[in-house]
Coordinates of C-alpha atoms in Angstrom, one line a residue:
Chain A
M1 CA 97.6 91.9 10.1
N2 CA 98.6 88.3 9.9
K3 CA 96.6 85.4 11.4
G4 CA 98.8 85.0 14.4
K5 CA 98.6 88.6 15.4
K6 CA 94.8 88.5 15.0
I7 CA 94.6 85.5 17.4
I8 CA 96.8 87.2 20.0
L9 CA 94.6 90.4 19.7
L10 CA 91.5 88.3 20.2
I11 CA 92.9 86.6 23.2
I12 CA 93.9 90.0 24.8
V13 CA 90.3 91.3 24.1
L14 CA 88.8 88.2 25.7
F15 CA 91.1 88.5 28.6
L16 CA 90.2 92.2 29.2
F17 CA 86.5 91.3 28.8
Q18 CA 87.0 88.6 31.4
I19 CA 88.7 91.0 33.8
L20 CA 86.0 93.7 33.3
Y21 CA 83.0 91.5 33.6
A22 CA 84.2 88.7 35.9
N23 CA 82.1 87.8 38.8
E24 CA 83.4 88.0 42.3
P25 CA 82.1 84.7 43.9
A26 CA 84.0 85.2 47.1
S27 CA 83.2 88.9 47.7
I28 CA 80.7 90.4 50.1
F29 CA 79.6 94.0 49.8
F30 CA 78.6 95.5 53.2
Y31 CA 76.4 98.5 54.0
N32 CA 74.6 99.1 57.3
P33 CA 74.2 102.7 58.5
D34 CA 72.4 101.4 61.5
S35 CA 75.3 99.3 62.8
N36 CA 77.1 102.1 64.6
I37 CA 80.3 100.7 63.1
E38 CA 82.7 103.4 62.1
N39 CA 85.8 101.4 62.1
F40 CA 85.7 99.8 58.7
A41 CA 89.4 98.8 58.8
L42 CA 88.7 96.7 61.9
L43 CA 85.6 95.2 60.2
V44 CA 87.7 94.1 57.2
T45 CA 90.5 92.7 59.3
N46 CA 88.1 90.7 61.5
F47 CA 86.2 89.3 58.5
T48 CA 89.4 88.5 56.6
N49 CA 91.0 86.7 59.6
Y50 CA 87.9 84.5 59.9
F51 CA 87.2 83.7 56.2
K52 CA 90.6 83.7 54.6
G53 CA 91.7 80.2 55.9
N54 CA 88.8 78.5 54.2
I55 CA 88.2 80.8 51.2
P56 CA 91.5 82.2 49.9
D57 CA 89.9 84.8 47.5
F58 CA 87.6 86.1 50.2
K59 CA 87.0 89.9 50.2
I60 CA 84.7 92.1 52.1
Q61 CA 84.1 95.7 50.9
P62 CA 82.2 98.1 53.3
F63 CA 80.4 101.1 51.8
V64 CA 79.4 104.3 53.5
N65 CA 76.4 104.9 51.2
I66 CA 74.0 102.7 49.4
E67 CA 74.3 104.4 46.0
T68 CA 78.0 103.6 45.7
L69 CA 77.3 100.0 46.7
V70 CA 74.6 99.6 44.1
N71 CA 76.8 101.1 41.4
E72 CA 79.8 99.0 42.3
A73 CA 77.7 95.8 42.7
L74 CA 76.4 96.2 39.1
K75 CA 79.9 96.7 37.8
R76 CA 81.8 94.1 39.9
N77 CA 79.2 91.3 40.4
P78 CA 79.8 90.2 44.0
A79 CA 78.1 87.0 45.1
F80 CA 76.9 88.4 48.4
I81 CA 75.6 91.7 49.8
I82 CA 74.9 92.5 53.5
L83 CA 72.2 95.2 53.7
P84 CA 69.5 96.5 56.1
Y85 CA 66.2 94.8 55.5
W86 CA 64.7 98.0 54.1
N87 CA 67.4 98.4 51.4
Y88 CA 67.0 94.7 50.6
L89 CA 63.3 95.3 49.9
L90 CA 64.3 98.2 47.6
L91 CA 66.8 96.1 45.7
L92 CA 64.1 93.4 45.1
K93 CA 62.1 96.1 43.3
D94 CA 65.2 97.4 41.3
K95 CA 65.0 96.2 37.7
S96 CA 68.8 96.2 37.3
F97 CA 69.0 93.6 40.1
N98 CA 66.2 91.3 39.0
P99 CA 68.3 89.2 36.6
L100 CA 70.9 88.6 39.3
G101 CA 68.8 86.2 41.3
L102 CA 68.7 88.2 44.6
E103 CA 67.8 86.0 47.6
G104 CA 68.0 86.8 51.3
I105 CA 69.6 83.8 53.0
L106 CA 70.8 84.6 56.5
T107 CA 70.1 87.2 59.2
P108 CA 71.7 87.9 62.6
M109 CA 70.2 87.3 66.0
V110 CA 70.6 89.3 69.2
N111 CA 69.2 87.9 72.5
S112 CA 67.2 85.3 70.5
N113 CA 65.6 88.1 68.4
V114 CA 65.9 88.9 64.7
F115 CA 64.3 92.3 65.0
Y116 CA 65.3 95.6 66.5
K117 CA 63.5 99.0 67.0
K118 CA 64.2 102.6 66.3
L119 CA 63.4 105.0 69.1
I120 CA 62.4 108.7 69.0
L121 CA 64.2 110.4 71.9
I122 CA 63.5 113.8 73.3
K123 CA 64.8 115.8 76.4
S124 CA 62.9 115.0 79.6
N125 CA 61.8 118.6 80.0
S126 CA 60.8 118.9 76.3
S127 CA 57.4 120.5 75.5
I128 CA 56.9 117.7 72.9
K129 CA 54.2 115.4 74.1
D130 CA 53.2 113.5 71.0
I131 CA 54.7 112.7 67.6
A132 CA 52.3 115.2 66.1
N133 CA 54.3 117.9 67.9
L134 CA 57.5 117.0 66.0
E135 CA 56.7 119.2 63.0
G136 CA 58.9 122.2 62.7
K137 CA 61.6 120.6 64.9
A138 CA 65.1 119.4 64.0
A139 CA 66.1 115.8 64.3
T140 CA 69.3 113.8 64.0
T141 CA 69.4 110.3 62.7
S142 CA 72.2 108.0 61.5
L143 CA 70.3 106.6 58.6
G144 CA 71.2 107.6 55.0
L145 CA 69.5 108.4 51.8
Q146 CA 66.2 106.6 51.2
S147 CA 65.6 106.6 54.9
V148 CA 62.7 109.0 54.9
D149 CA 60.4 106.4 53.5
F150 CA 61.9 103.8 55.9
L151 CA 61.2 106.1 58.9
N152 CA 57.7 106.7 57.7
E153 CA 57.0 103.0 57.3
F154 CA 58.3 101.8 60.6
L155 CA 58.3 104.8 62.9
F156 CA 56.0 107.7 61.9
Q157 CA 53.4 105.8 60.0
D158 CA 52.0 108.9 58.2
K159 CA 51.2 110.7 61.5
V160 CA 53.7 113.4 60.8
D161 CA 54.6 115.3 57.6
L162 CA 58.2 114.4 57.5
K163 CA 59.0 117.3 55.1
K164 CA 58.2 119.5 58.1
I165 CA 61.0 118.0 60.2
T166 CA 64.5 119.2 59.5
F167 CA 66.7 116.1 59.4
I168 CA 70.4 116.2 60.0
W169 CA 72.1 112.9 58.9
T170 CA 74.9 111.7 61.2
K171 CA 77.1 108.7 60.7
K172 CA 76.5 107.1 64.1
D173 CA 73.9 106.9 66.8
M174 CA 76.3 108.4 69.4
D175 CA 76.4 111.7 67.4
S176 CA 72.6 111.8 67.3
L177 CA 72.5 111.2 71.1
L178 CA 75.1 113.9 71.8
A179 CA 73.4 116.4 69.6
L180 CA 70.2 115.9 71.6
K181 CA 72.0 115.8 74.9
F182 CA 73.6 119.2 74.2
N183 CA 70.4 120.8 72.8
Q184 CA 71.7 121.1 69.2
V185 CA 68.4 119.4 68.1
Q186 CA 65.1 118.6 69.7
I187 CA 64.8 115.0 68.5
G188 CA 67.2 112.1 68.3
I189 CA 66.4 108.9 66.5
I190 CA 68.6 106.0 67.4
S191 CA 68.4 102.2 67.6
D192 CA 67.1 100.4 70.8
K193 CA 70.5 98.6 70.9
T194 CA 72.5 101.8 71.2
Y195 CA 70.0 103.0 73.8
S196 CA 70.2 100.0 76.0
E197 CA 74.0 99.7 75.7
T198 CA 74.3 103.4 76.6
K199 CA 72.0 102.9 79.6
K200 CA 74.2 99.9 80.7
T201 CA 77.6 101.6 80.3
Q202 CA 77.0 105.3 80.2
A203 CA 73.8 105.8 82.2
A204 CA 74.6 109.5 82.9
M205 CA 74.3 110.2 79.1
L206 CA 70.6 109.4 79.3
S207 CA 69.8 111.1 82.6
D208 CA 67.8 113.9 81.0
I209 CA 66.6 112.1 77.9
K210 CA 63.4 110.1 77.5
V211 CA 61.8 107.8 74.8
L212 CA 58.9 109.4 73.0
K213 CA 58.0 106.6 70.7
E214 CA 59.3 103.1 69.7
S215 CA 59.1 101.9 66.1
K216 CA 57.5 98.7 64.9
E217 CA 59.8 95.7 64.9
I218 CA 62.4 96.1 62.1
P219 CA 64.0 93.0 60.7
E220 CA 67.8 92.9 61.2
I221 CA 70.3 93.1 58.3
V222 CA 70.1 90.4 55.6
L223 CA 72.9 88.4 54.0
I224 CA 71.8 88.4 50.4
E225 CA 73.1 86.0 47.8
L226 CA 73.2 87.1 44.1
K227 CA 72.7 83.6 42.7
N228 CA 73.8 84.5 39.2
N229 CA 77.1 85.8 40.4
S230 CA 77.9 83.0 42.8
D231 CA 79.7 79.7 42.7
A232 CA 77.8 76.9 44.4
K233 CA 80.8 75.4 46.2
I234 CA 82.1 78.8 47.5
S235 CA 78.6 79.9 48.5
T236 CA 78.0 76.8 50.5
E237 CA 81.3 77.3 52.3
I238 CA 80.5 81.0 53.0
K239 CA 77.1 80.2 54.3
K240 CA 78.5 77.5 56.6
L241 CA 81.1 79.9 58.0
F242 CA 78.4 82.5 58.7
L243 CA 76.3 79.9 60.6
N244 CA 79.3 78.8 62.6
M245 CA 80.6 82.2 63.3
H246 CA 79.6 82.1 67.0
N247 CA 81.7 78.9 67.5
S248 CA 85.2 80.4 67.0
D249 CA 87.2 83.2 68.5
D250 CA 87.8 85.0 65.2
G251 CA 84.1 84.6 64.4
K252 CA 83.1 86.0 67.8
K253 CA 85.2 89.1 67.1
I254 CA 83.1 89.9 64.0
L255 CA 79.8 89.3 65.9
Q256 CA 81.0 91.5 68.8
L257 CA 81.9 94.3 66.4
L258 CA 78.5 94.0 64.7
N259 CA 76.8 93.6 68.0
Y260 CA 75.1 90.3 67.1
D261 CA 75.0 86.8 68.8
K262 CA 74.9 84.6 65.8
W263 CA 73.5 84.1 62.3
V264 CA 70.4 82.2 61.4
E265 CA 68.4 81.3 58.3
F266 CA 66.5 84.3 56.9
K267 CA 62.7 83.6 56.8
K268 CA 60.9 85.5 54.1
Chain B
M1 CA 24.8 134.0 10.0
I2 CA 25.7 132.5 13.3
N3 CA 24.8 128.9 13.5
G4 CA 25.3 126.3 16.3
S5 CA 28.3 124.8 14.6
N6 CA 30.1 128.2 14.3
L7 CA 29.4 128.9 18.0
K8 CA 30.9 125.5 18.9
N9 CA 34.0 126.1 16.8
N10 CA 34.5 129.6 18.3
A11 CA 34.2 128.1 21.8
E12 CA 36.7 125.4 21.0
V13 CA 39.2 128.0 19.6
C14 CA 38.7 130.1 22.6
M15 CA 39.2 127.2 25.0
K16 CA 42.3 126.1 23.1
K17 CA 43.7 129.7 23.3
N18 CA 43.0 129.8 27.1
I19 CA 44.7 126.4 27.6
L20 CA 47.7 127.6 25.6
I21 CA 47.9 130.8 27.7
L22 CA 47.6 128.7 30.9
I23 CA 50.4 126.4 29.7
G24 CA 52.5 129.4 28.8
L25 CA 51.9 131.0 32.2
F26 CA 52.7 127.7 34.0
C27 CA 55.9 127.2 32.0
F28 CA 57.0 130.8 32.7
T29 CA 56.3 130.4 36.4
A30 CA 58.1 127.0 36.4
A31 CA 61.0 128.5 34.5
L32 CA 61.3 131.4 37.0
F33 CA 61.1 129.0 40.0
S34 CA 63.5 126.4 38.6
A35 CA 66.0 129.1 37.6
E36 CA 66.7 129.8 41.3
K37 CA 70.1 128.5 42.1
I38 CA 72.3 127.7 45.1
A39 CA 76.0 128.5 44.7
V40 CA 78.5 126.3 46.4
V41 CA 81.9 127.9 46.6
K42 CA 85.1 125.9 47.6
S43 CA 88.3 127.7 48.7
A44 CA 90.4 125.1 46.9
S45 CA 90.2 121.7 45.2
L46 CA 90.2 119.6 48.4
A47 CA 88.6 116.1 48.7
T48 CA 87.4 117.0 52.2
Y49 CA 85.3 119.8 50.8
D50 CA 83.7 117.3 48.3
V51 CA 82.6 115.0 51.2
A52 CA 80.7 117.9 52.7
I53 CA 79.2 118.8 49.3
D54 CA 78.0 115.2 49.0
G55 CA 76.3 115.5 52.4
F56 CA 74.8 118.9 51.4
K57 CA 73.4 117.6 48.1
E58 CA 71.9 114.5 49.8
S59 CA 70.3 116.6 52.5
I60 CA 68.8 119.0 49.9
L61 CA 67.5 116.2 47.8
M62 CA 65.8 114.5 50.8
A63 CA 64.2 117.7 51.9
G64 CA 62.7 118.0 48.4
I65 CA 64.5 121.2 47.4
K66 CA 64.7 121.4 43.6
N67 CA 67.0 124.4 43.2
E68 CA 69.9 123.9 40.8
I69 CA 73.3 123.7 42.6
E70 CA 76.2 125.4 40.9
I71 CA 79.7 124.6 42.2
Y72 CA 82.6 127.1 42.0
D73 CA 86.2 126.3 42.9
M74 CA 88.5 129.2 43.9
K75 CA 91.5 126.8 43.6
G76 CA 93.3 128.7 46.3
D77 CA 93.8 131.6 44.0
D78 CA 92.7 135.2 44.8
N79 CA 92.3 136.1 41.1
I80 CA 90.0 133.2 40.4
A81 CA 88.2 134.0 43.6
K82 CA 87.5 137.6 42.4
E83 CA 86.2 136.3 39.1
I84 CA 83.9 133.9 40.9
I85 CA 82.6 136.7 43.1
E86 CA 81.8 138.8 40.0
Q87 CA 80.0 135.9 38.4
I88 CA 77.9 135.4 41.5
K89 CA 77.1 139.1 41.8
N90 CA 76.0 139.2 38.1
D91 CA 73.8 136.0 38.4
K92 CA 70.5 137.2 39.7
N93 CA 69.2 133.6 40.0
I94 CA 71.6 132.8 42.8
K95 CA 69.4 132.9 46.0
L96 CA 71.8 131.3 48.5
I97 CA 75.5 130.6 48.9
F98 CA 77.2 127.8 50.7
T99 CA 80.9 128.4 51.2
L100 CA 83.7 125.9 52.2
G101 CA 86.9 127.2 53.7
A102 CA 88.1 130.5 55.2
R103 CA 89.1 132.0 51.8
A104 CA 85.8 131.4 50.2
S105 CA 83.8 132.3 53.3
D106 CA 85.6 135.5 54.1
M107 CA 85.9 136.8 50.5
I108 CA 82.3 136.1 49.6
A109 CA 80.9 137.5 52.8
S110 CA 83.0 140.6 52.5
E111 CA 81.6 141.3 49.0
I112 CA 78.0 140.0 49.1
K113 CA 75.6 141.5 51.5
D114 CA 72.2 140.8 50.0
I115 CA 72.2 137.0 49.6
P116 CA 72.1 134.5 52.5
I117 CA 75.5 132.9 53.0
I118 CA 76.2 129.7 55.0
F119 CA 79.9 129.2 55.8
S120 CA 81.8 126.1 56.8
Y121 CA 85.3 124.8 57.4
V122 CA 86.4 128.1 59.1
L123 CA 88.6 127.7 62.2
N124 CA 88.0 130.5 64.7
W125 CA 85.2 132.0 62.6
K126 CA 84.7 134.8 65.2
N127 CA 88.0 136.3 64.1
Y128 CA 86.3 137.2 60.8
P129 CA 84.1 140.3 61.0
S130 CA 82.6 139.5 57.6
L131 CA 81.1 136.3 59.0
K132 CA 79.2 138.2 61.7
Q133 CA 77.1 140.1 59.2
K134 CA 73.3 139.7 59.2
N135 CA 73.1 137.7 55.9
V136 CA 75.6 135.1 57.2
T137 CA 75.3 132.0 59.3
G138 CA 77.2 128.7 59.2
I139 CA 78.7 125.7 60.9
E140 CA 81.7 126.1 63.2
F141 CA 84.7 123.9 62.5
E142 CA 85.6 123.2 66.1
I143 CA 83.9 120.4 68.1
P144 CA 82.5 122.1 71.2
P145 CA 84.5 121.2 74.4
N146 CA 81.4 119.6 76.1
I147 CA 81.2 117.0 73.3
T148 CA 84.9 116.3 73.4
L149 CA 84.9 116.0 77.2
T150 CA 81.9 113.7 77.2
L151 CA 83.6 111.3 74.7
F152 CA 86.9 111.6 76.5
K153 CA 85.2 110.7 79.8
M154 CA 83.5 107.7 78.2
L155 CA 86.9 106.5 77.0
A156 CA 88.9 107.3 80.1
P157 CA 86.4 107.6 83.1
D158 CA 89.3 107.9 85.6
I159 CA 90.5 111.3 84.4
K160 CA 90.5 113.9 87.2
K161 CA 93.0 116.6 86.3
I162 CA 93.6 117.8 82.8
G163 CA 96.5 119.9 81.8
I164 CA 96.7 122.4 78.9
I165 CA 99.5 124.5 77.5
Y166 CA 98.4 127.5 75.5
N167 CA 99.2 131.0 74.4
E168 CA 96.5 133.5 75.6
K169 CA 96.7 135.6 72.4
N170 CA 95.8 132.5 70.3
S171 CA 93.5 130.5 72.5
M172 CA 92.0 132.6 75.4
E173 CA 88.5 131.9 74.2
I174 CA 88.7 128.2 73.8
V175 CA 90.5 127.8 77.2
K176 CA 87.7 129.7 78.9
E177 CA 85.2 127.4 77.3
I178 CA 87.1 124.3 78.3
T179 CA 87.5 125.6 81.9
K180 CA 83.7 126.1 82.1
E181 CA 83.0 122.6 80.8
C182 CA 85.5 121.0 83.1
E183 CA 83.8 122.7 86.1
N184 CA 80.4 121.3 84.9
N185 CA 82.0 117.9 84.7
N186 CA 83.7 118.0 88.1
L187 CA 87.1 118.0 86.5
I188 CA 90.1 120.1 87.4
L189 CA 91.7 122.0 84.6
I190 CA 95.3 123.2 85.1
T191 CA 96.6 125.6 82.5
E192 CA 100.0 127.0 81.6
N193 CA 100.1 130.2 79.5
I194 CA 103.3 130.4 77.5
S195 CA 104.8 133.1 75.3
S196 CA 107.2 131.0 73.2
P197 CA 107.6 127.3 72.2
S198 CA 110.9 127.3 74.2
K199 CA 108.8 127.4 77.4
I200 CA 106.9 124.2 76.6
K201 CA 109.3 121.9 78.6
S202 CA 109.1 124.0 81.8
A203 CA 105.4 124.5 81.5
F204 CA 104.9 120.7 81.2
K205 CA 107.1 120.1 84.3
N206 CA 104.8 122.6 86.2
L207 CA 101.7 120.6 85.1
L208 CA 103.3 117.3 86.3
K209 CA 104.0 118.8 89.6
Q210 CA 100.3 119.4 90.0
N211 CA 99.6 115.7 89.3
I212 CA 97.7 116.0 86.0
N213 CA 96.6 112.6 84.6
A214 CA 95.4 113.8 81.2
F215 CA 96.7 116.3 78.7
W216 CA 94.6 118.2 76.1
F217 CA 96.4 119.3 72.9
I218 CA 94.4 122.2 71.8
A219 CA 94.9 123.7 68.3
D220 CA 97.3 126.4 69.4
P221 CA 100.1 127.3 67.0
I222 CA 102.4 127.8 70.0
L223 CA 102.6 124.1 70.5
T224 CA 103.2 123.1 66.9
Q225 CA 105.6 125.9 65.8
D226 CA 108.7 124.0 66.8
R227 CA 108.2 120.4 65.6
K228 CA 111.0 119.0 67.9
Q229 CA 109.5 120.6 71.0
F230 CA 106.1 119.4 70.0
S231 CA 107.2 115.7 69.4
E232 CA 109.0 115.8 72.8
L233 CA 105.9 117.0 74.5
I234 CA 103.9 114.1 73.1
E235 CA 106.6 111.6 74.0
N236 CA 106.8 112.9 77.5
C237 CA 103.0 112.7 77.9
N238 CA 103.2 109.0 76.8
K239 CA 106.1 108.4 79.1
E240 CA 104.1 109.8 82.0
K241 CA 101.2 107.6 81.0
L242 CA 98.8 110.5 80.6
F243 CA 95.5 110.2 78.8
T244 CA 96.0 112.5 75.8
I245 CA 93.4 114.1 73.5
T246 CA 93.6 116.2 70.4
V247 CA 91.6 117.5 67.5
T248 CA 93.7 116.1 64.7
E249 CA 93.7 112.5 63.4
K250 CA 97.3 112.8 62.2
L251 CA 98.6 113.3 65.8
V252 CA 97.0 110.0 66.8
E253 CA 98.3 108.2 63.7
L254 CA 101.8 109.6 63.5
F255 CA 102.7 110.8 67.0
G256 CA 100.8 108.4 69.3
V257 CA 98.3 110.8 70.9
L258 CA 95.7 108.5 72.5
F259 CA 92.4 109.9 71.1
A260 CA 91.2 112.5 68.7
V261 CA 87.7 114.0 68.2
A262 CA 87.4 115.9 64.8
P263 CA 84.3 117.1 62.9
D264 CA 82.7 114.8 60.4
Y265 CA 82.6 116.5 57.0
K266 CA 79.5 114.8 55.6
T267 CA 77.5 115.9 58.6
I268 CA 78.7 119.4 58.2
G269 CA 77.2 119.3 54.7
S270 CA 74.0 117.8 56.0
Q271 CA 73.8 120.6 58.6
A272 CA 74.3 123.2 55.9
G273 CA 71.5 121.5 54.0
S274 CA 69.2 121.7 57.0
L275 CA 69.9 125.5 57.2
V276 CA 69.0 125.8 53.5
Q277 CA 65.8 123.9 54.2
N278 CA 64.9 126.3 57.0
I279 CA 65.6 129.3 54.7
I280 CA 64.0 128.1 51.5
L281 CA 61.2 125.8 52.6
N282 CA 60.4 127.0 56.1
N283 CA 60.8 130.7 55.2
K284 CA 63.0 131.4 58.2
S285 CA 65.1 134.5 58.2
I286 CA 68.9 133.9 58.3
V287 CA 69.0 136.3 61.3
D288 CA 67.0 133.7 63.3
L289 CA 69.4 130.9 62.4
P290 CA 72.5 131.1 64.6
V291 CA 75.9 129.6 63.8
E292 CA 75.8 125.9 64.7
T293 CA 78.4 123.6 66.2
P294 CA 79.3 120.4 64.3
M295 CA 76.9 117.5 65.1
G296 CA 79.0 114.7 63.6
T297 CA 82.3 113.5 65.0
V298 CA 85.2 111.4 63.8
N299 CA 86.7 109.6 66.6
V300 CA 90.2 108.1 66.3
L301 CA 92.2 106.0 68.8
N302 CA 95.8 104.9 69.0
K303 CA 95.6 101.3 70.3
K304 CA 99.3 101.1 71.1
T305 CA 99.1 104.1 73.4
S306 CA 95.9 102.8 75.0
D307 CA 97.6 99.5 75.7
S308 CA 100.7 101.2 77.1
I309 CA 98.8 103.3 79.6
G310 CA 96.6 100.2 80.5
L311 CA 93.3 101.5 79.2
T312 CA 90.6 98.9 78.7
I313 CA 88.1 99.6 75.9
N314 CA 84.9 97.7 75.7
D315 CA 83.1 96.6 72.5
F316 CA 80.6 99.4 72.7
L317 CA 83.3 102.0 72.7
I318 CA 85.4 100.3 70.0
R319 CA 82.4 100.6 67.6
M320 CA 82.4 104.3 68.2
F321 CA 85.8 104.8 66.5
N322 CA 86.2 105.6 62.8
N323 CA 89.7 104.5 63.0
V324 CA 91.9 102.6 65.4
Y325 CA 95.7 102.8 64.7
E326 CA 97.5 99.7 65.9

């Protein structure tokens, strides 16, 4: 092989390496099983409409499970990830993510609050009187894998052996609510936001359902920056756009879909 | 001569032997336990089955069930299916079978009577005598009418009279169920029983005469046999500004039906996993585990149709949809 061919080959290899291992400084990976959002296409459209004008390479990629997000994040190096607080804590403990400089920077607010709660719902005529009675029963919840520890930490607090509850994992709170309503399960676990919205707009749905227990306050989702994948200029712009989201019509569409009022600084 | 040192050596040897025996016994028991398998049998190589299998595996993992899962694919071929059935029959470590699709469910249940079977993805499962056996339970594939009606009423609270066209040989049972649920919800159901697709037009005219304001496309082959008649029926529903509902996403995407409620595949897998948990961990007999209805839904909306009939959808409801076709 002559010298010229070798140089061309080297350039191709470097180019492929660049493609394979390039960072994505304008990408956000999104995962939130608690959001009640099923319509990912609409989520992507709303985000793109708002960000694209200021950040031409902007991309948002929603994920239906955390494992895929983690695998893809390690391969594609996005600069931002939006995750539930619980998953953020787990990522902080994950050795593969340590070198990426993970840092929670923003969190959303609803009614001036950066927390929400999970509720254990039962039928009004249920024989269940206390969470200790939940063993041996079937429950639906919209949370995904890893959520057993989460539920224990915030909701059950070691008062129930969660292995003795049969969990059925649904994609959205409404499914959990309907399964309880129509006696497919004895327990429904949903967020306080879904509960209060249902009470406001579909009161009849809750006519024979009551709250057995409220969880501790759970921090809302976190916008996480992966410092080692990011570009300072783009990151500053993205952060600014998040903080100003409630001031524009396109931004408000995202907030309405996510059911938040605005984004604020994340306090550790 | 027996001295203290010999005694100590003997005791040590004895103890070592006992420890080895105990380790051996432990390994033997562990091997026996871990050898127990769950067979997952797909009727064909469909991506939708794989979604349910993911949900199934996740559910099993979270419940702490350690059994090995072995996946078999019938690839839509009866000869392969027969080979798989033989393999399962000869594998004494298979303690439970999860089947996906009518072919796998019916063929396995017809041949295997001594292993618990959990079926899924079977339309009208009651039509299969094999699935009514004592060693069989499962998850229905049809969303129960009460769930569909509840979601439909959330979306279109003004519906009062719903029309249905059906053939009694195909859909008598489901129409009876819908009638009951409509009564429970103070809705009037008007039905037209037809014997051939050529009667669709006149049946629809009869429904209009009775002032229906919604139309429910049930999964009856009489409606879909003649594609032209079927398309015209949907067009006429939209022309008359009726609220329309179906069980298939494609009808919303391609034909402009307003709203579809279909089962969520991952939740089907999770439900199957919870049945396994009840059988393996909670020692429940399969006889005590009745066939379940799907607990997860996929909701799809055609926005163009909703705009054309003047339907306003709030943010809360918009978040409920998996897909909105513009």
